[in-house]
PDB file of C-alpha atoms in Angstrom:
ATOM      1  CA  MET A1289      28.587 -56.352  61.604  1.00 34.00           C
ATOM      2  CA  GLY A1290      25.756 -54.250  61.567  1.00 39.00           C
ATOM      3  CA  ASN A1291      27.599 -51.251  60.544  1.00 42.00           C
ATOM      4  CA  GLN A1292      29.441 -52.887  57.594  1.00 43.00           C
ATOM      5  CA  GLY A1293      26.266 -53.991  56.235  1.00 42.00           C
ATOM      6  CA  LEU A1294      24.735 -51.138  56.700  1.00 41.00           C
ATOM      7  CA  ASN A1295      27.952 -49.221  55.028  1.00 52.00           C
ATOM      8  CA  SER A1296      27.537 -51.829  52.082  1.00 59.00           C
ATOM      9  CA  ASP A1297      24.010 -51.106  51.288  1.00 90.00           C
ATOM     10  CA  ILE A1298      24.774 -47.595  51.186  1.00 92.00           C
ATOM     11  CA  ASP A1299      27.662 -48.077  48.764  1.00 92.00           C
ATOM     12  CA  VAL A1300      25.442 -50.219  46.388  1.00 93.00           C
ATOM     13  CA  ARG A1301      22.974 -47.276  46.787  1.00 95.00           C
ATOM     14  CA  LEU A1302      25.548 -44.683  45.820  1.00 95.00           C
ATOM     15  CA  ALA A1303      26.802 -46.916  42.978  1.00 95.00           C
ATOM     16  CA  LEU A1304      23.103 -46.810  41.684  1.00 95.00           C
ATOM     17  CA  ALA A1305      22.887 -43.236  41.779  1.00 96.00           C
ATOM     18  CA  GLN A1306      26.102 -42.491  39.912  1.00 96.00           C
ATOM     19  CA  ASP A1307      25.364 -44.585  37.334  1.00 95.00           C
ATOM     20  CA  ARG A1308      23.991 -43.284  34.032  1.00 93.00           C
ATOM     21  CA  SER A1309      22.388 -46.431  33.219  1.00 94.00           C
ATOM     22  CA  THR A1310      20.047 -46.427  36.206  1.00 95.00           C
ATOM     23  CA  GLY A1311      16.614 -45.608  35.403  1.00 95.00           C
ATOM     24  CA  PRO A1312      14.418 -42.535  36.046  1.00 94.00           C
ATOM     25  CA  ASP A1313      11.782 -44.289  38.463  1.00 95.00           C
ATOM     26  CA  GLU A1314      15.157 -45.843  40.992  1.00 95.00           C
ATOM     27  CA  LEU A1315      16.758 -42.438  40.583  1.00 96.00           C
ATOM     28  CA  TYR A1316      13.440 -40.799  41.586  1.00 95.00           C
ATOM     29  CA  GLU A1317      13.483 -42.715  44.559  1.00 95.00           C
ATOM     30  CA  LEU A1318      17.274 -42.433  45.623  1.00 96.00           C
ATOM     31  CA  ALA A1319      16.255 -38.689  45.600  1.00 96.00           C
ATOM     32  CA  SER A1320      14.667 -39.298  48.841  1.00 95.00           C
ATOM     33  CA  ASP A1321      17.530 -41.443  50.460  1.00 96.00           C
ATOM     34  CA  PRO A1322      18.347 -40.757  54.286  1.00 95.00           C
ATOM     35  CA  SER A1323      22.454 -40.630  52.763  1.00 96.00           C
ATOM     36  CA  GLU A1324      23.516 -36.973  51.666  1.00 97.00           C
ATOM     37  CA  ARG A1325      26.025 -39.067  49.634  1.00 96.00           C
ATOM     38  CA  VAL A1326      23.465 -40.734  47.533  1.00 97.00           C
ATOM     39  CA  ARG A1327      21.026 -37.643  46.650  1.00 97.00           C
ATOM     40  CA  ALA A1328      24.219 -35.585  46.003  1.00 98.00           C
ATOM     41  CA  ALA A1329      25.135 -38.429  43.592  1.00 97.00           C
ATOM     42  CA  VAL A1330      21.838 -38.387  41.836  1.00 98.00           C
ATOM     43  CA  ALA A1331      21.475 -34.827  41.951  1.00 98.00           C
ATOM     44  CA  ALA A1332      24.757 -34.765  39.757  1.00 98.00           C
ATOM     45  CA  ASN A1333      23.086 -37.537  37.739  1.00 97.00           C
ATOM     46  CA  PRO A1334      22.973 -36.303  33.756  1.00 96.00           C
ATOM     47  CA  GLY A1335      19.866 -39.061  33.645  1.00 95.00           C
ATOM     48  CA  ALA A1336      17.987 -37.636  36.920  1.00 96.00           C
ATOM     49  CA  PRO A1337      14.294 -36.920  35.846  1.00 95.00           C
ATOM     50  CA  ALA A1338      13.209 -33.613  36.160  1.00 94.00           C
ATOM     51  CA  GLN A1339      11.094 -34.471  39.134  1.00 93.00           C
ATOM     52  CA  ALA A1340      13.595 -35.891  40.973  1.00 96.00           C
ATOM     53  CA  LEU A1341      15.868 -32.907  40.420  1.00 97.00           C
ATOM     54  CA  ARG A1342      13.020 -30.372  41.513  1.00 96.00           C
ATOM     55  CA  GLY A1343      12.719 -31.935  44.535  1.00 96.00           C
ATOM     56  CA  LEU A1344      16.559 -31.841  45.654  1.00 98.00           C
ATOM     57  CA  THR A1345      16.532 -28.301  44.758  1.00 97.00           C
ATOM     58  CA  ARG A1346      14.923 -27.996  48.229  1.00 97.00           C
ATOM     59  CA  ASP A1347      17.185 -30.368  50.207  1.00 97.00           C
ATOM     60  CA  ARG A1348      18.763 -29.468  53.273  1.00 97.00           C
ATOM     61  CA  GLU A1349      21.907 -30.236  52.449  1.00 97.00           C
ATOM     62  CA  ARG A1350      23.904 -27.329  50.667  1.00 97.00           C
ATOM     63  CA  THR A1351      26.282 -29.764  48.680  1.00 97.00           C
ATOM     64  CA  VAL A1352      23.084 -31.440  47.328  1.00 98.00           C
ATOM     65  CA  ARG A1353      21.573 -28.646  46.175  1.00 98.00           C
ATOM     66  CA  GLN A1354      25.290 -27.137  44.502  1.00 98.00           C
ATOM     67  CA  GLU A1355      24.965 -30.395  42.453  1.00 98.00           C
ATOM     68  CA  VAL A1356      21.469 -30.056  40.707  1.00 98.00           C
ATOM     69  CA  ALA A1357      22.868 -26.289  40.330  1.00 98.00           C
ATOM     70  CA  ARG A1358      25.935 -27.605  38.260  1.00 98.00           C
ATOM     71  CA  ASN A1359      23.730 -30.378  36.478  1.00 98.00           C
ATOM     72  CA  PRO A1360      23.512 -29.686  32.669  1.00 96.00           C
ATOM     73  CA  ALA A1361      20.307 -31.632  32.709  1.00 95.00           C
ATOM     74  CA  THR A1362      18.846 -29.102  35.636  1.00 97.00           C
ATOM     75  CA  SER A1363      15.958 -27.407  33.758  1.00 96.00           C
ATOM     76  CA  SER A1364      15.666 -23.673  33.381  1.00 96.00           C
ATOM     77  CA  GLY A1365      12.673 -23.219  35.930  1.00 96.00           C
ATOM     78  CA  ASN A1366      14.861 -25.183  38.852  1.00 97.00           C
ATOM     79  CA  LEU A1367      18.132 -23.244  37.727  1.00 98.00           C
ATOM     80  CA  GLN A1368      15.813 -19.714  38.408  1.00 97.00           C
ATOM     81  CA  ARG A1369      15.068 -21.381  42.156  1.00 97.00           C
ATOM     82  CA  LEU A1370      18.323 -21.845  42.683  1.00 98.00           C
ATOM     83  CA  VAL A1371      19.805 -18.858  41.654  1.00 97.00           C
ATOM     84  CA  ARG A1372      17.411 -17.192  44.362  1.00 97.00           C
ATOM     85  CA  ASP A1373      18.961 -19.546  46.707  1.00 97.00           C
ATOM     86  CA  ALA A1374      20.000 -18.439  50.323  1.00 97.00           C
ATOM     87  CA  ASP A1375      23.228 -19.829  50.092  1.00 97.00           C
ATOM     88  CA  ARG A1376      26.004 -18.300  47.967  1.00 97.00           C
ATOM     89  CA  TRP A1377      27.902 -21.278  47.052  1.00 97.00           C
ATOM     90  CA  VAL A1378      24.690 -22.849  45.441  1.00 98.00           C
ATOM     91  CA  ARG A1379      24.208 -19.692  43.312  1.00 98.00           C
ATOM     92  CA  TRP A1380      27.390 -19.440  42.181  1.00 98.00           C
ATOM     93  CA  ALA A1381      27.220 -22.979  41.062  1.00 98.00           C
ATOM     94  CA  VAL A1382      24.417 -22.172  38.548  1.00 98.00           C
ATOM     95  CA  ALA A1383      26.952 -19.626  37.130  1.00 97.00           C
ATOM     96  CA  THR A1384      29.038 -22.878  35.940  1.00 95.00           C
ATOM     97  CA  ASN A1385      25.651 -24.706  34.335  1.00 97.00           C
ATOM     98  CA  PRO A1386      26.048 -24.680  30.630  1.00 94.00           C
ATOM     99  CA  ALA A1387      22.483 -25.207  30.650  1.00 94.00           C
ATOM    100  CA  CYS A1388      22.016 -21.317  32.207  1.00 95.00           C
ATOM    101  CA  ASP A1389      19.927 -19.888  29.859  1.00 96.00           C
ATOM    102  CA  THR A1390      18.552 -16.278  28.989  1.00 97.00           C
ATOM    103  CA  PRO A1391      15.653 -16.405  31.911  1.00 97.00           C
ATOM    104  CA  VAL A1392      18.379 -17.398  34.635  1.00 98.00           C
ATOM    105  CA  ARG A1393      21.180 -15.116  33.551  1.00 97.00           C
ATOM    106  CA  GLU A1394      18.160 -11.909  34.070  1.00 97.00           C
ATOM    107  CA  LEU A1395      17.745 -13.023  37.300  1.00 98.00           C
ATOM    108  CA  MET A1396      21.694 -12.674  38.081  1.00 98.00           C
ATOM    109  CA  ALA A1397      21.775  -9.154  36.463  1.00 97.00           C
ATOM    110  CA  LYS A1398      18.901  -8.185  39.024  1.00 95.00           C
ATOM    111  CA  ALA A1399      20.779  -9.939  42.240  1.00 97.00           C
ATOM    112  CA  GLN A1400      21.868  -8.148  45.206  1.00 96.00           C
ATOM    113  CA  ASP A1401      25.040 -10.826  45.254  1.00 97.00           C
ATOM    114  CA  LYS A1402      27.391  -8.768  43.524  1.00 97.00           C
ATOM    115  CA  GLU A1403      29.781 -11.943  42.759  1.00 97.00           C
ATOM    116  CA  LEU A1404      27.185 -13.624  41.093  1.00 98.00           C
ATOM    117  CA  ARG A1405      26.518 -10.589  38.825  1.00 98.00           C
ATOM    118  CA  GLY A1406      30.439 -10.684  38.311  1.00 98.00           C
ATOM    119  CA  LEU A1407      30.213 -14.098  37.104  1.00 98.00           C
ATOM    120  CA  LEU A1408      27.434 -12.987  34.932  1.00 98.00           C
ATOM    121  CA  ALA A1409      29.461 -10.395  33.728  1.00 98.00           C
ATOM    122  CA  GLU A1410      32.391 -12.864  32.447  1.00 97.00           C
ATOM    123  CA  MET A1411      30.160 -14.897  30.368  1.00 95.00           C
ATOM    124  CA  PRO A1412      31.258 -15.840  26.881  1.00 89.00           C
ATOM    125  CA  ASP A1413      28.313 -14.194  24.626  1.00 89.00           C
ATOM    126  CA  LEU A1414      26.459 -12.156  27.400  1.00 95.00           C
ATOM    127  CA  GLU A1415      23.086 -10.630  25.845  1.00 95.00           C
ATOM    128  CA  PRO A1416      23.376  -6.933  24.520  1.00 94.00           C
ATOM    129  CA  ASP A1417      20.861  -5.887  26.776  1.00 95.00           C
ATOM    130  CA  LEU A1418      22.127  -7.810  29.682  1.00 97.00           C
ATOM    131  CA  ALA A1419      26.017  -6.264  29.179  1.00 96.00           C
ATOM    132  CA  ALA A1420      24.083  -2.772  29.158  1.00 94.00           C
ATOM    133  CA  ILE A1421      22.498  -3.369  32.529  1.00 96.00           C
ATOM    134  CA  LEU A1422      26.272  -4.485  33.622  1.00 97.00           C
ATOM    135  CA  ILE A1423      27.569  -1.298  32.161  1.00 97.00           C
ATOM    136  CA  ASP A1424      26.163   0.952  34.923  1.00 96.00           C
ATOM    137  CA  ASP A1425      26.394  -1.918  37.707  1.00 98.00           C
ATOM    138  CA  VAL A1426      26.888  -0.224  41.094  1.00 97.00           C
ATOM    139  CA  SER A1427      30.113  -2.288  41.935  1.00 98.00           C
ATOM    140  CA  PRO A1428      32.871  -0.990  39.894  1.00 98.00           C
ATOM    141  CA  GLU A1429      34.499  -4.889  40.228  1.00 98.00           C
ATOM    142  CA  VAL A1430      31.604  -6.188  38.489  1.00 98.00           C
ATOM    143  CA  ARG A1431      32.609  -3.503  35.489  1.00 98.00           C
ATOM    144  CA  GLU A1432      36.211  -4.534  35.642  1.00 98.00           C
ATOM    145  CA  ARG A1433      34.899  -8.006  35.143  1.00 98.00           C
ATOM    146  CA  LEU A1434      32.874  -6.915  32.350  1.00 98.00           C
ATOM    147  CA  ALA A1435      35.359  -5.138  30.975  1.00 98.00           C
ATOM    148  CA  SER A1436      38.114  -7.430  30.746  1.00 97.00           C
ATOM    149  CA  ARG A1437      36.127 -10.137  28.837  1.00 96.00           C
ATOM    150  CA  THR A1438      32.896  -8.160  26.510  1.00 96.00           C
ATOM    151  CA  ARG A1439      33.541  -8.870  22.659  1.00 94.00           C
ATOM    152  CA  ASP A1440      30.590  -6.332  22.267  1.00 94.00           C
ATOM    153  CA  PRO A1441      32.207  -3.326  20.500  1.00 93.00           C
ATOM    154  CA  GLU A1442      29.547  -0.937  21.609  1.00 93.00           C
ATOM    155  CA  VAL A1443      30.232  -2.272  25.429  1.00 96.00           C
ATOM    156  CA  ILE A1444      33.947  -1.555  24.927  1.00 96.00           C
ATOM    157  CA  SER A1445      32.887   2.096  23.394  1.00 96.00           C
ATOM    158  CA  ALA A1446      31.150   2.760  26.468  1.00 96.00           C
ATOM    159  CA  MET A1447      33.226   1.540  29.293  1.00 97.00           C
ATOM    160  CA  LEU A1448      36.230   3.472  27.958  1.00 97.00           C
ATOM    161  CA  ARG A1449      34.216   6.193  29.537  1.00 97.00           C
ATOM    162  CA  ASP A1450      33.952   4.894  32.459  1.00 98.00           C
ATOM    163  CA  ARG A1451      35.353   7.335  35.457  1.00 97.00           C
ATOM    164  CA  THR A1452      36.686   4.512  37.448  1.00 98.00           C
ATOM    165  CA  VAL A1453      40.239   3.686  36.784  1.00 98.00           C
ATOM    166  CA  ARG A1454      39.905   0.064  37.338  1.00 98.00           C
ATOM    167  CA  VAL A1455      37.331  -0.658  34.860  1.00 98.00           C
ATOM    168  CA  ARG A1456      39.384   1.211  32.069  1.00 98.00           C
ATOM    169  CA  LYS A1457      42.491  -1.291  33.441  1.00 98.00           C
ATOM    170  CA  GLY A1458      40.430  -4.026  33.149  1.00 98.00           C
ATOM    171  CA  LEU A1459      39.842  -2.820  29.273  1.00 98.00           C
ATOM    172  CA  ALA A1460      43.563  -2.644  28.909  1.00 98.00           C
ATOM    173  CA  THR A1461      43.900  -6.636  29.398  1.00 98.00           C
ATOM    174  CA  ASN A1462      40.852  -7.315  27.040  1.00 98.00           C
ATOM    175  CA  ASP A1463      42.575  -8.572  23.495  1.00 96.00           C
ATOM    176  CA  GLY A1464      39.031  -8.032  22.049  1.00 95.00           C
ATOM    177  CA  THR A1465      39.920  -4.504  21.741  1.00 97.00           C
ATOM    178  CA  THR A1466      40.682  -2.737  18.367  1.00 96.00           C
ATOM    179  CA  ALA A1467      43.515  -0.959  17.119  1.00 96.00           C
ATOM    180  CA  GLU A1468      41.443   2.382  17.629  1.00 97.00           C
ATOM    181  CA  GLN A1469      40.084   1.153  21.083  1.00 97.00           C
ATOM    182  CA  ARG A1470      43.936   0.312  22.362  1.00 98.00           C
ATOM    183  CA  SER A1471      45.149   3.518  20.962  1.00 98.00           C
ATOM    184  CA  THR A1472      42.348   5.605  23.064  1.00 98.00           C
ATOM    185  CA  LEU A1473      43.821   3.672  26.203  1.00 98.00           C
ATOM    186  CA  ALA A1474      47.364   4.445  25.212  1.00 98.00           C
ATOM    187  CA  HIS A1475      46.077   8.076  25.635  1.00 97.00           C
ATOM    188  CA  ASP A1476      44.438   7.400  28.850  1.00 98.00           C
ATOM    189  CA  SER A1477      44.695  10.188  31.837  1.00 97.00           C
ATOM    190  CA  SER A1478      45.684   7.395  34.029  1.00 98.00           C
ATOM    191  CA  PRO A1479      49.455   5.999  34.181  1.00 98.00           C
ATOM    192  CA  ASP A1480      47.981   2.790  36.007  1.00 98.00           C
ATOM    193  CA  VAL A1481      45.855   2.460  32.497  1.00 98.00           C
ATOM    194  CA  ARG A1482      49.084   2.715  30.286  1.00 98.00           C
ATOM    195  CA  ALA A1483      51.081   0.760  32.164  1.00 98.00           C
ATOM    196  CA  VAL A1484      48.429  -2.554  32.307  1.00 98.00           C
ATOM    197  CA  LEU A1485      48.214  -1.818  28.388  1.00 98.00           C
ATOM    198  CA  VAL A1486      51.712  -2.217  27.373  1.00 98.00           C
ATOM    199  CA  ARG A1487      52.252  -5.128  29.052  1.00 97.00           C
ATOM    200  CA  ALA A1488      48.970  -7.415  28.129  1.00 98.00           C
ATOM    201  CA  LEU A1489      48.055  -5.953  24.236  1.00 98.00           C
ATOM    202  CA  PRO A1490      50.116  -5.456  21.557  1.00 98.00           C
ATOM    203  CA  LEU A1491      49.947  -1.656  20.224  1.00 98.00           C
ATOM    204  CA  ALA A1492      50.442   0.058  16.775  1.00 97.00           C
ATOM    205  CA  GLU A1493      53.517   1.416  16.193  1.00 97.00           C
ATOM    206  CA  ALA A1494      52.388   5.108  16.436  1.00 97.00           C
ATOM    207  CA  ASP A1495      51.382   4.462  20.078  1.00 98.00           C
ATOM    208  CA  LEU A1496      54.456   2.835  20.983  1.00 98.00           C
ATOM    209  CA  ARG A1497      56.167   5.837  19.583  1.00 97.00           C
ATOM    210  CA  ALA A1498      54.175   8.450  21.377  1.00 97.00           C
ATOM    211  CA  LEU A1499      54.566   6.146  24.724  1.00 98.00           C
ATOM    212  CA  LEU A1500      58.578   6.351  24.657  1.00 97.00           C
ATOM    213  CA  ASP A1501      57.861   9.776  25.745  1.00 96.00           C
ATOM    214  CA  ASP A1502      55.284   9.082  28.344  1.00 97.00           C
ATOM    215  CA  ARG A1503      55.088  11.704  31.082  1.00 97.00           C
ATOM    216  CA  SER A1504      55.224   8.245  33.671  1.00 98.00           C
ATOM    217  CA  ALA A1505      58.101   6.494  34.261  1.00 98.00           C
ATOM    218  CA  GLU A1506      56.016   3.642  35.185  1.00 98.00           C
ATOM    219  CA  VAL A1507      54.756   3.474  32.077  1.00 98.00           C
ATOM    220  CA  ARG A1508      58.252   3.217  30.420  1.00 98.00           C
ATOM    221  CA  HIS A1509      59.251   0.631  32.720  1.00 98.00           C
ATOM    222  CA  SER A1510      56.484  -1.494  31.931  1.00 98.00           C
ATOM    223  CA  MET A1511      56.918  -0.799  28.208  1.00 98.00           C
ATOM    224  CA  ALA A1512      61.164  -1.936  29.224  1.00 98.00           C
ATOM    225  CA  THR A1513      59.908  -4.811  30.657  1.00 97.00           C
ATOM    226  CA  SER A1514      57.055  -6.068  28.799  1.00 97.00           C
ATOM    227  CA  ASP A1515      57.449  -8.966  26.213  1.00 96.00           C
ATOM    228  CA  LEU A1516      55.282  -7.382  23.881  1.00 97.00           C
ATOM    229  CA  THR A1517      57.440  -4.520  23.303  1.00 97.00           C
ATOM    230  CA  PRO A1518      59.511  -4.498  19.959  1.00 97.00           C
ATOM    231  CA  GLU A1519      62.852  -4.689  20.079  1.00 96.00           C
ATOM    232  CA  HIS A1520      63.703  -1.807  18.294  1.00 97.00           C
ATOM    233  CA  ILE A1521      61.249   0.243  21.014  1.00 97.00           C
ATOM    234  CA  ARG A1522      63.391  -1.368  23.615  1.00 97.00           C
ATOM    235  CA  HIS A1523      66.479  -0.457  22.094  1.00 97.00           C
ATOM    236  CA  GLU A1524      65.252   3.387  22.337  1.00 97.00           C
ATOM    237  CA  LEU A1525      64.474   2.732  26.284  1.00 98.00           C
ATOM    238  CA  GLU A1526      67.969   1.887  27.054  1.00 97.00           C
ATOM    239  CA  ASN A1527      68.828   5.701  26.821  1.00 96.00           C
ATOM    240  CA  ASP A1528      65.912   6.716  28.727  1.00 97.00           C
ATOM    241  CA  ALA A1529      66.412   9.828  31.028  1.00 96.00           C
ATOM    242  CA  ASP A1530      65.317   7.505  33.822  1.00 97.00           C
ATOM    243  CA  GLU A1531      68.326   5.013  34.658  1.00 97.00           C
ATOM    244  CA  THR A1532      65.845   2.615  36.093  1.00 98.00           C
ATOM    245  CA  VAL A1533      63.927   2.317  32.762  1.00 98.00           C
ATOM    246  CA  ALA A1534      67.104   2.380  30.920  1.00 98.00           C
ATOM    247  CA  GLU A1535      68.845  -0.521  32.959  1.00 97.00           C
ATOM    248  CA  ALA A1536      65.557  -2.576  32.512  1.00 97.00           C
ATOM    249  CA  ALA A1537      65.812  -2.268  29.129  1.00 97.00           C
ATOM    250  CA  ARG A1538      69.362  -3.434  28.615  1.00 96.00           C
ATOM    251  CA  HIS A1539      68.892  -5.993  31.209  1.00 95.00           C
ATOM    252  CA  TYR A1540      65.484  -7.531  29.661  1.00 95.00           C
ATOM    253  CA  ARG A1541      65.664 -11.113  28.991  1.00 91.00           C
ATOM    254  CA  PRO A1542      62.377 -12.550  27.457  1.00 86.00           C
ATOM    255  CA  LYS A1543      60.753 -15.657  29.818  1.00 79.00           C
ATOM    256  CA  PRO A1544      60.883 -18.889  28.453  1.00 75.00           C
ATOM    257  CA  PRO A1545      57.881 -20.449  26.756  1.00 69.00           C
ATOM    258  CA  ALA A1546      55.305 -22.031  29.100  1.00 64.00           C
ATOM    259  CA  GLY A1547      56.451 -25.581  30.293  1.00 61.00           C
ATOM    260  CA  GLU A1548      59.882 -25.072  29.311  1.00 52.00           C
ATOM    261  CA  PRO A1549      62.124 -25.752  32.311  1.00 51.00           C
ATOM    262  CA  HIS A1550      63.998 -22.667  32.990  1.00 48.00           C
ATOM    263  CA  ARG A1551      68.003 -23.518  32.718  1.00 47.00           C
ATOM    264  CA  ARG A1552      70.384 -21.438  34.941  1.00 45.00           C
ATOM    265  CA  THR A1553      73.232 -20.242  32.970  1.00 41.00           C
ATOM    266  CA  LEU A1554      76.644 -21.653  33.953  1.00 36.00           C
ATOM    267  CA  GLY A1555      79.693 -19.956  34.758  1.00 40.00           C
ATOM    268  CA  LYS A1556      83.123 -20.320  33.554  1.00 39.00           C
ATOM    269  CA  ARG A1557      84.022 -23.098  35.444  1.00 37.00           C
ATOM    270  CA  PHE A1558      82.951 -26.354  34.015  1.00 32.00           C
ATOM    271  CA  PRO A1559      80.003 -28.367  36.454  1.00 37.00           C
ATOM    272  CA  GLY A1560      81.253 -30.437  38.667  1.00 40.00           C
ATOM    273  CA  LYS A1561      84.815 -28.796  38.849  1.00 41.00           C
ATOM    274  CA  PRO A1562      85.739 -27.977  42.327  1.00 43.00           C
ATOM    275  CA  ARG A1563      86.566 -24.029  43.214  1.00 43.00           C
ATOM    276  CA  ARG A1564      90.316 -23.438  44.415  1.00 39.00           C
TER     277      ARG A1564
END
């Protein structure tokens, strides 16, 4: 009976902590509740007062601090505190918060945590001065993530000159690139970049024509199997000098649209007709 009564009491407090209509004074009191579940519920409540959330940024339980980090009502000052948290999961949760503003992002750009900088690199509408810092990031992974997401023409132009292939491969998947930038990538020195490009982005006719004679069979094979390759280009690949490329072009079948079930092609026999 005692345990049932205690659990029932926790359930009541938990319901109050989760309720958005609960007053700030009650939420402030619940922020010091002995139950981690109750404190985490307060931390996640958009109506929680700043004073309560401030105390929860120092909670001993990671799950509670994570909820504060995700809460859109958390102040910039508290997010700045949490982006320095010793636990990586708490730091990464800050990056998902829509209230993550410029001062918080500036701290992320200077963080030792590579994943945190990578999350920053993928953020939409990243400030130009922060993107400029990440262009020269020591981690190729961070630069690749920036290259694949940025919409800033100047950043893209700078990253076209990056010496690391994986970074330019990131650019080759970025649909924010211009026709001119894609043409540059179509003539990239790395066949890996060119192969990724023809699978990921539509190209101008002149670039496609040039790639028909690409010295890499891998690139031509990627063209032969890409859903983006125009049929007249694929038709020319049916006569490619490399038989693997030619066969891939001849047997290409477009993928069914997303959400459409794949139908197995029936043979000459009617379904259900027994074989002799």
